[in-house]
Short mmCIF file of C-alpha atoms and ligand atoms in Angstrom, two decimals:
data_model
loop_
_atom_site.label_atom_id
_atom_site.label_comp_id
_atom_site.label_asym_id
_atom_site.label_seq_id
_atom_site.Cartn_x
_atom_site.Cartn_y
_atom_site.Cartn_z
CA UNK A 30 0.89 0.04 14.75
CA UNK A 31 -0.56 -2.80 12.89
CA UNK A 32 -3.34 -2.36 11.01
CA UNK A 33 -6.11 -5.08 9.59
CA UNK A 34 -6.91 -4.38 5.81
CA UNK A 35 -9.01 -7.42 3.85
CA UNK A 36 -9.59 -10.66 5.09
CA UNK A 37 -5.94 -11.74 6.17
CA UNK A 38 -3.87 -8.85 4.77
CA UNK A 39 -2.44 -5.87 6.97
CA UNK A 40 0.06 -3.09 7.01
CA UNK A 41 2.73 -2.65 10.17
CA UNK A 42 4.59 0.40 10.45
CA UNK A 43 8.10 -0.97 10.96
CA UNK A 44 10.25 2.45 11.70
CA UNK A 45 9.80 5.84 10.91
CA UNK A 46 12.58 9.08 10.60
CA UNK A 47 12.73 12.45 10.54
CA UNK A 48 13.35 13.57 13.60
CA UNK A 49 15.92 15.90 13.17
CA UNK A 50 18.57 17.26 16.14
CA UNK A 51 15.68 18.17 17.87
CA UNK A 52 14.63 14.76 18.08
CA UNK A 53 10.71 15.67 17.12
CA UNK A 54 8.74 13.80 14.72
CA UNK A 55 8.71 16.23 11.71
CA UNK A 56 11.40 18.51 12.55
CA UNK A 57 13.74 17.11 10.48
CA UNK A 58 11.73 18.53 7.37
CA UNK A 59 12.21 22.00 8.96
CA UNK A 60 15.58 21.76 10.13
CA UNK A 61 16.27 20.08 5.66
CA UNK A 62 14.46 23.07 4.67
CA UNK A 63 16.86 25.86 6.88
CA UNK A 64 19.73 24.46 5.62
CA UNK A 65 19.35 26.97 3.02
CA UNK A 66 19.85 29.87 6.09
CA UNK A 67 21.81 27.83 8.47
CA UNK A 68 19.24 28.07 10.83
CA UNK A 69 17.30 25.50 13.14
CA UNK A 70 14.28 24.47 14.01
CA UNK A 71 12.15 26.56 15.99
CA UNK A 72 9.06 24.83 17.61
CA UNK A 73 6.12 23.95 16.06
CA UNK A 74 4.02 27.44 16.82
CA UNK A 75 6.78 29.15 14.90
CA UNK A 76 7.33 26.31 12.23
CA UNK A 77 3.86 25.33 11.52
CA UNK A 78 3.67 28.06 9.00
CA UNK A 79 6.86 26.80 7.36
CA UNK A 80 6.15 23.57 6.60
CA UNK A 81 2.66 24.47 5.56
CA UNK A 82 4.01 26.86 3.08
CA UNK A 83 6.76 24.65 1.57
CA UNK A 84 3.51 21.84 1.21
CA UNK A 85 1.36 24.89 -0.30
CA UNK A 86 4.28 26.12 -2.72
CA UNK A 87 5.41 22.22 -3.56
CA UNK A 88 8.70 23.11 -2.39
CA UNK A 89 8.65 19.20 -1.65
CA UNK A 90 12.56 18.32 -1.34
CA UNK A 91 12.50 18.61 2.56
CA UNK A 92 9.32 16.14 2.94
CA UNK A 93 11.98 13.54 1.19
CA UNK A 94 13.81 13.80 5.02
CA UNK A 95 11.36 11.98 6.84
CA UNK A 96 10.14 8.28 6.03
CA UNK A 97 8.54 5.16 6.87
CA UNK A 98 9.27 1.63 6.19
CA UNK A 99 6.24 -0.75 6.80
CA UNK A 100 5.20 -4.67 6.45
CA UNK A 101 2.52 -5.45 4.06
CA UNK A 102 0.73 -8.40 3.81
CA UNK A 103 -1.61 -8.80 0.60
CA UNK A 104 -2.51 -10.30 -2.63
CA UNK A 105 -0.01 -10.97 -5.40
CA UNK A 106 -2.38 -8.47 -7.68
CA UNK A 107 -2.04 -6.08 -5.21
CA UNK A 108 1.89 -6.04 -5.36
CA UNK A 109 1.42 -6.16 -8.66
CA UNK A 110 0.04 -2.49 -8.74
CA UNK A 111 1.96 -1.27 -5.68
CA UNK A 112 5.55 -2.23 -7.06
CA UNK A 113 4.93 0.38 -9.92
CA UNK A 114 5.77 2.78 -7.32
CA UNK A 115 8.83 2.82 -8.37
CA UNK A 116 10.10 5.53 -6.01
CA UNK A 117 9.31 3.49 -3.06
CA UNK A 118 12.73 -0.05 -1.97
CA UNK A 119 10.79 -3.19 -1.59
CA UNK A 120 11.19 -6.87 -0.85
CA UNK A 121 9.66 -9.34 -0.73
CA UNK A 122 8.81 -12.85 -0.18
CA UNK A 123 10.07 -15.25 -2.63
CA UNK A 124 8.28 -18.55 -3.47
CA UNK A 125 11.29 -19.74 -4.51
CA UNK A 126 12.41 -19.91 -1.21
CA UNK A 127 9.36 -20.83 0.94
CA UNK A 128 6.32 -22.41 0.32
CA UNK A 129 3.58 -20.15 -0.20
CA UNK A 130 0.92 -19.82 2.71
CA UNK A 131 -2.13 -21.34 2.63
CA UNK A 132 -4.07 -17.82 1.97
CA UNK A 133 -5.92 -16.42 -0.77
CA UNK A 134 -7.97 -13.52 -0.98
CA UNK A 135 -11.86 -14.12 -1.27
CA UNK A 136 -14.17 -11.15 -1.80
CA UNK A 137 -16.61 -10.72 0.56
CA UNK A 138 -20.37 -11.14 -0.74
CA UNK A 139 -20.34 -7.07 -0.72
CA UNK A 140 -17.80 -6.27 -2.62
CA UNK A 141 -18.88 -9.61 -5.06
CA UNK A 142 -22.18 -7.78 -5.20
CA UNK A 143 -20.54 -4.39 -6.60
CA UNK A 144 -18.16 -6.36 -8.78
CA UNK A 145 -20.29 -6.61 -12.05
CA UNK A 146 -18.00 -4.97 -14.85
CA UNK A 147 -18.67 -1.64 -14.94
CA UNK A 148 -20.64 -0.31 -18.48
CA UNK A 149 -18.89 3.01 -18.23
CA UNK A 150 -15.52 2.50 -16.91
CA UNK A 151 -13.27 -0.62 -18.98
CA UNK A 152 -11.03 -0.87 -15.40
CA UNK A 153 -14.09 -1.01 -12.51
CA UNK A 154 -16.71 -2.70 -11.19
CA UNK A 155 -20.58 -1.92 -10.92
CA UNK A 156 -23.23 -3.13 -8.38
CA UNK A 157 -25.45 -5.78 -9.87
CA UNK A 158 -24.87 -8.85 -8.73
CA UNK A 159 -27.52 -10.15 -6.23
CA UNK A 160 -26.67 -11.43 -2.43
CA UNK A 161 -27.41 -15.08 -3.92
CA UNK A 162 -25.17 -14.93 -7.16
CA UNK A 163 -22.45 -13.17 -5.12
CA UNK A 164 -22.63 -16.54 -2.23
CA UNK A 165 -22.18 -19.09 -5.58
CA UNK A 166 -19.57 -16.79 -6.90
CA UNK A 167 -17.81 -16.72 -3.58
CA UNK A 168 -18.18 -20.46 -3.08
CA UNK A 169 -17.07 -20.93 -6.99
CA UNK A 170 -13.89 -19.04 -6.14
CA UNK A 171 -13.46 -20.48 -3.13
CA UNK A 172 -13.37 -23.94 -4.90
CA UNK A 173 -10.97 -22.85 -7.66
CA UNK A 174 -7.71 -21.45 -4.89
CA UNK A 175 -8.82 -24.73 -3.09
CA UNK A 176 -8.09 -26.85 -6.47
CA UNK A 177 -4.73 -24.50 -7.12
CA UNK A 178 -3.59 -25.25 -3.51
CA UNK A 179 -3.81 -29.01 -3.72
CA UNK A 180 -2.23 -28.72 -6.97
CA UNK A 181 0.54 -26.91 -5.16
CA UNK A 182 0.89 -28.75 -2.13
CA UNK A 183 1.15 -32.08 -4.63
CA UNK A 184 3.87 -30.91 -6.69
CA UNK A 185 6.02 -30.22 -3.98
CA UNK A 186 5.27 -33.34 -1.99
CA UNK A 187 6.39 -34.78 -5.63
CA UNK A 188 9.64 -32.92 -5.13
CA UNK A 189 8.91 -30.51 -7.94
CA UNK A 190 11.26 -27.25 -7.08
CA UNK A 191 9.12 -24.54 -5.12
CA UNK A 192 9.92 -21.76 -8.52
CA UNK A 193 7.92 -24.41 -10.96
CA UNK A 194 5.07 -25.24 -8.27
CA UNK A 195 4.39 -21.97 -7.75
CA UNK A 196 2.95 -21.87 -11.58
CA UNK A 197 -0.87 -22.47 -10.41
CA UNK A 198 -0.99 -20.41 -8.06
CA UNK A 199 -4.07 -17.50 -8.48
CA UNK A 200 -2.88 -13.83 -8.00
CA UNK A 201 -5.41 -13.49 -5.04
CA UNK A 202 -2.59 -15.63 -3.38
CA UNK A 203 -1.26 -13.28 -0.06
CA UNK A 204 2.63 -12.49 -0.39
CA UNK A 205 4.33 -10.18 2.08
CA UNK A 206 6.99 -7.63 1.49
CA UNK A 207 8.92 -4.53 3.19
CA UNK A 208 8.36 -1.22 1.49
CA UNK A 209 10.37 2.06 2.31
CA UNK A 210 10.28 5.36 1.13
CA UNK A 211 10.66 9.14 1.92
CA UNK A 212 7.12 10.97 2.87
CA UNK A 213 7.07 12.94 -0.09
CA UNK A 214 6.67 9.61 -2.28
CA UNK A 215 4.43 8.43 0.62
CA UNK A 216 2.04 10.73 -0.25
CA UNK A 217 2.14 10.74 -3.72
CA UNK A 218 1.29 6.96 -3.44
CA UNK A 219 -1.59 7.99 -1.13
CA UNK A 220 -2.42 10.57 -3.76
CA UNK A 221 -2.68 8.31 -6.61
CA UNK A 222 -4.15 4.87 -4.60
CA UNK A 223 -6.74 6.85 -2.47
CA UNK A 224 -8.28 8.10 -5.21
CA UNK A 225 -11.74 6.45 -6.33
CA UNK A 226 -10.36 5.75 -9.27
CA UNK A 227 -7.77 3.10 -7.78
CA UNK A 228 -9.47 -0.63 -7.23
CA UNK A 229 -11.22 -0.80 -4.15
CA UNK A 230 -8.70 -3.46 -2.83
CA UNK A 231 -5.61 -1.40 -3.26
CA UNK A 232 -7.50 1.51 -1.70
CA UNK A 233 -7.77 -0.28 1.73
CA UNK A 234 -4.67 -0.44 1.81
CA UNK A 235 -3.71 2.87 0.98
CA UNK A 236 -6.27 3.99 3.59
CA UNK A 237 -4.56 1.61 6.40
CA UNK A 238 -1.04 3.66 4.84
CA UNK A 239 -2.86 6.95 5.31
CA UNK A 240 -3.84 6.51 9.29
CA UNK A 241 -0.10 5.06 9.90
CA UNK A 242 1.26 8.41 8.13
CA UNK A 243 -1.49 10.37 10.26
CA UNK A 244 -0.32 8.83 12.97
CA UNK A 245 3.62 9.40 12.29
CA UNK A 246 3.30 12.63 10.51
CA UNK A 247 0.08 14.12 11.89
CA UNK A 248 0.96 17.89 10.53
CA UNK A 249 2.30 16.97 7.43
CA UNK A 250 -0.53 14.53 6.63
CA UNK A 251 -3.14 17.28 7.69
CA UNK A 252 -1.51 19.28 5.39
CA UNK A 253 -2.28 16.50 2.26
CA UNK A 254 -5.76 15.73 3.49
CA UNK A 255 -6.85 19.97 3.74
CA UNK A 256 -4.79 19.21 -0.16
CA UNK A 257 -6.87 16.57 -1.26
CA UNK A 258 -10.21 18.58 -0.05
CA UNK A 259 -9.53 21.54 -1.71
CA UNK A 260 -8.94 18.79 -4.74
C1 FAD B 311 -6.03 4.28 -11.23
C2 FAD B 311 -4.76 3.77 -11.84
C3 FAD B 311 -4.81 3.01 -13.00
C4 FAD B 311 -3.63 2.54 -13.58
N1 FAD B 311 -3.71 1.79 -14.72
C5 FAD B 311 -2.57 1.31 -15.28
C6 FAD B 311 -2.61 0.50 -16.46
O1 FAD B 311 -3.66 0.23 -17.01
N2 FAD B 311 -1.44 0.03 -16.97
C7 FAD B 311 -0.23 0.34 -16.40
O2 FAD B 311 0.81 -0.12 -16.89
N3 FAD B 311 -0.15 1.09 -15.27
C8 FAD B 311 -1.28 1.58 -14.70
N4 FAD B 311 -1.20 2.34 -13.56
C9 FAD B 311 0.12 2.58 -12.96
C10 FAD B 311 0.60 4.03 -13.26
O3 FAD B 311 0.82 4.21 -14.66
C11 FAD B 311 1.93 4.32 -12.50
O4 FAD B 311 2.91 3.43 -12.96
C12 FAD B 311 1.77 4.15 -11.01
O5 FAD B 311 0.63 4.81 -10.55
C13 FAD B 311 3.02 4.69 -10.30
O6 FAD B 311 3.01 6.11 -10.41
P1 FAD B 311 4.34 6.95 -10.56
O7 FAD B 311 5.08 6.56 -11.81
O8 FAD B 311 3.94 8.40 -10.43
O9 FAD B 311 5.14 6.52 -9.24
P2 FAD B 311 6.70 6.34 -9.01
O10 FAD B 311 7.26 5.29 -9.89
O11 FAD B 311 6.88 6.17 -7.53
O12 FAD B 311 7.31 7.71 -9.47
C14 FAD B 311 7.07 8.92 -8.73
C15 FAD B 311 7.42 10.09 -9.62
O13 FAD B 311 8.81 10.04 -9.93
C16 FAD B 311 9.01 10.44 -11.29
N5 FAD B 311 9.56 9.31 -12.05
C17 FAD B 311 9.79 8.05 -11.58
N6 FAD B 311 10.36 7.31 -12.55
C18 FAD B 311 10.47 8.09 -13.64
C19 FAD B 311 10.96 7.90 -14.95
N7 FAD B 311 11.46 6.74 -15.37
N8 FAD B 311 10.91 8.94 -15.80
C20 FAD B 311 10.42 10.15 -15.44
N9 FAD B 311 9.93 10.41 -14.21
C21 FAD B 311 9.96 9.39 -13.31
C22 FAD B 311 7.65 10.86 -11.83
O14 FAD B 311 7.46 12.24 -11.59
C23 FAD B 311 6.69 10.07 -10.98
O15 FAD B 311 5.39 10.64 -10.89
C24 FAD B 311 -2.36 2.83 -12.98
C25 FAD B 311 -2.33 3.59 -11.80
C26 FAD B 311 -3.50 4.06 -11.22
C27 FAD B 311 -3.41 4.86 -9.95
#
């Protein structure tokens, strides 16, 4: 599954675990969890009530036996935020290997309308920018990655090494990466980057996360979202 998230970013699901020797997505958490009786697992109208018990009781240890690795495309200031996960095995792209792609991440005129600095909170935005001063801001920014790119691109047709080049690029420039880690730190990620409180960019991609979890871990995930609206 490969989903779309800003306007050339996405997130791939890669390979998920946790299948267990019965060889069912999720079972594996079951079977981690009856280790503690020898026993197996039993079929999900039996071990429903289980797993939703060990989520209720954050008796999490047996959600770290199923996981996902996906493929993230996105903004260096996103990275920036999502490598403080520091429960989660990345890597990544390096510009000191390959020259950058030519893609930066513009706003669209929405979200440049709703980006006025918030009053009330020092990290958000605020609607307040009009559809025409959100177009010249667009266009302005627009300009400026165009200016760092040339920049770029010159240096390195100069023969300056790709690690020095690199030193004007903007942090809306797109870098890719591989990130793994167990479901239980999947979800605390989703926990922490769904919220409102997260910036809106990092939140899209949480959300694209969220539906390849669904997807993956559909009981376990209904599990966190019943969580999060009991919140
Ligand atoms: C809305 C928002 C605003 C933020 N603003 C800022 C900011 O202004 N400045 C800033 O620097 N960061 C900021 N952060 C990042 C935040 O402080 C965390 O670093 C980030 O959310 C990762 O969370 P985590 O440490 O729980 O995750 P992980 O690193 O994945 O850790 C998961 C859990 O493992 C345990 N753990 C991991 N490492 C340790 C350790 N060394 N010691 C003890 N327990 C550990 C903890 O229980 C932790 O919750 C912000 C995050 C959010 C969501």
């Amino acid at each position: 599954m490969e989903l779309k998230v800003l306007d050339h970013g996405y997130v791939r699901a890669i390979e998920d675990w946790g299948y267990g020797d019965a060889k069912i997505a999720e079972a594996g958490i079951i079977e981690a969890a009856r280790q503690s009786t020898q026993g197996a697992f039993r079929g999900w109208d039996k071990d429903m009530k289980l797993l939703a018990f060990m989520y209720e009781h954050r008796h999490e240890s047996p959600f770290e036996f199923a996981g996902l690795i996906i493929e993230v495309q996105a903004p260096i200031f996103i990275f920036r935020e999502w490598h403080r996960h520091r429960t989660q095995s990345y890597n990544e792209m390096s510009a000191r290997y390959t020259e950058l792609p030519d893609l930066f991440y513009i706003p669209s005129i929405e979200r440049l309308m709703a980006g006025k600095q918030s009053s009330k909170n020092k990290q958000g935005s605020e609607e307040g920018f009009t559809e025409a001063q959100a177009a010249k801001l667009q266009e302005d920014m627009t300009a400026a990655c165009g200016y760092a790119r040339l920049a770029y691109e010159w240096y390195l047709k100069e023969g300056m090494s790709r690690e020095l080049a690199r030193l004007v690029i903007p942090v809306n420039q797109y870098s890719r990466m591989r990130a793994s880690a167990n479901l239980r730190n999947w979800l605390a990620f989703l926990s922490l980057r769904l919220d409102p409180s997260a910036q809106y960019e990092i939140r899209q991609y949480a959300e694209a996360v969220s539906t390849i979890v669904e997807s993956l871990f559909p009981r376990t995930h209904s599990l966190f979202t019943g969580d999060k609206k009991n919140d």
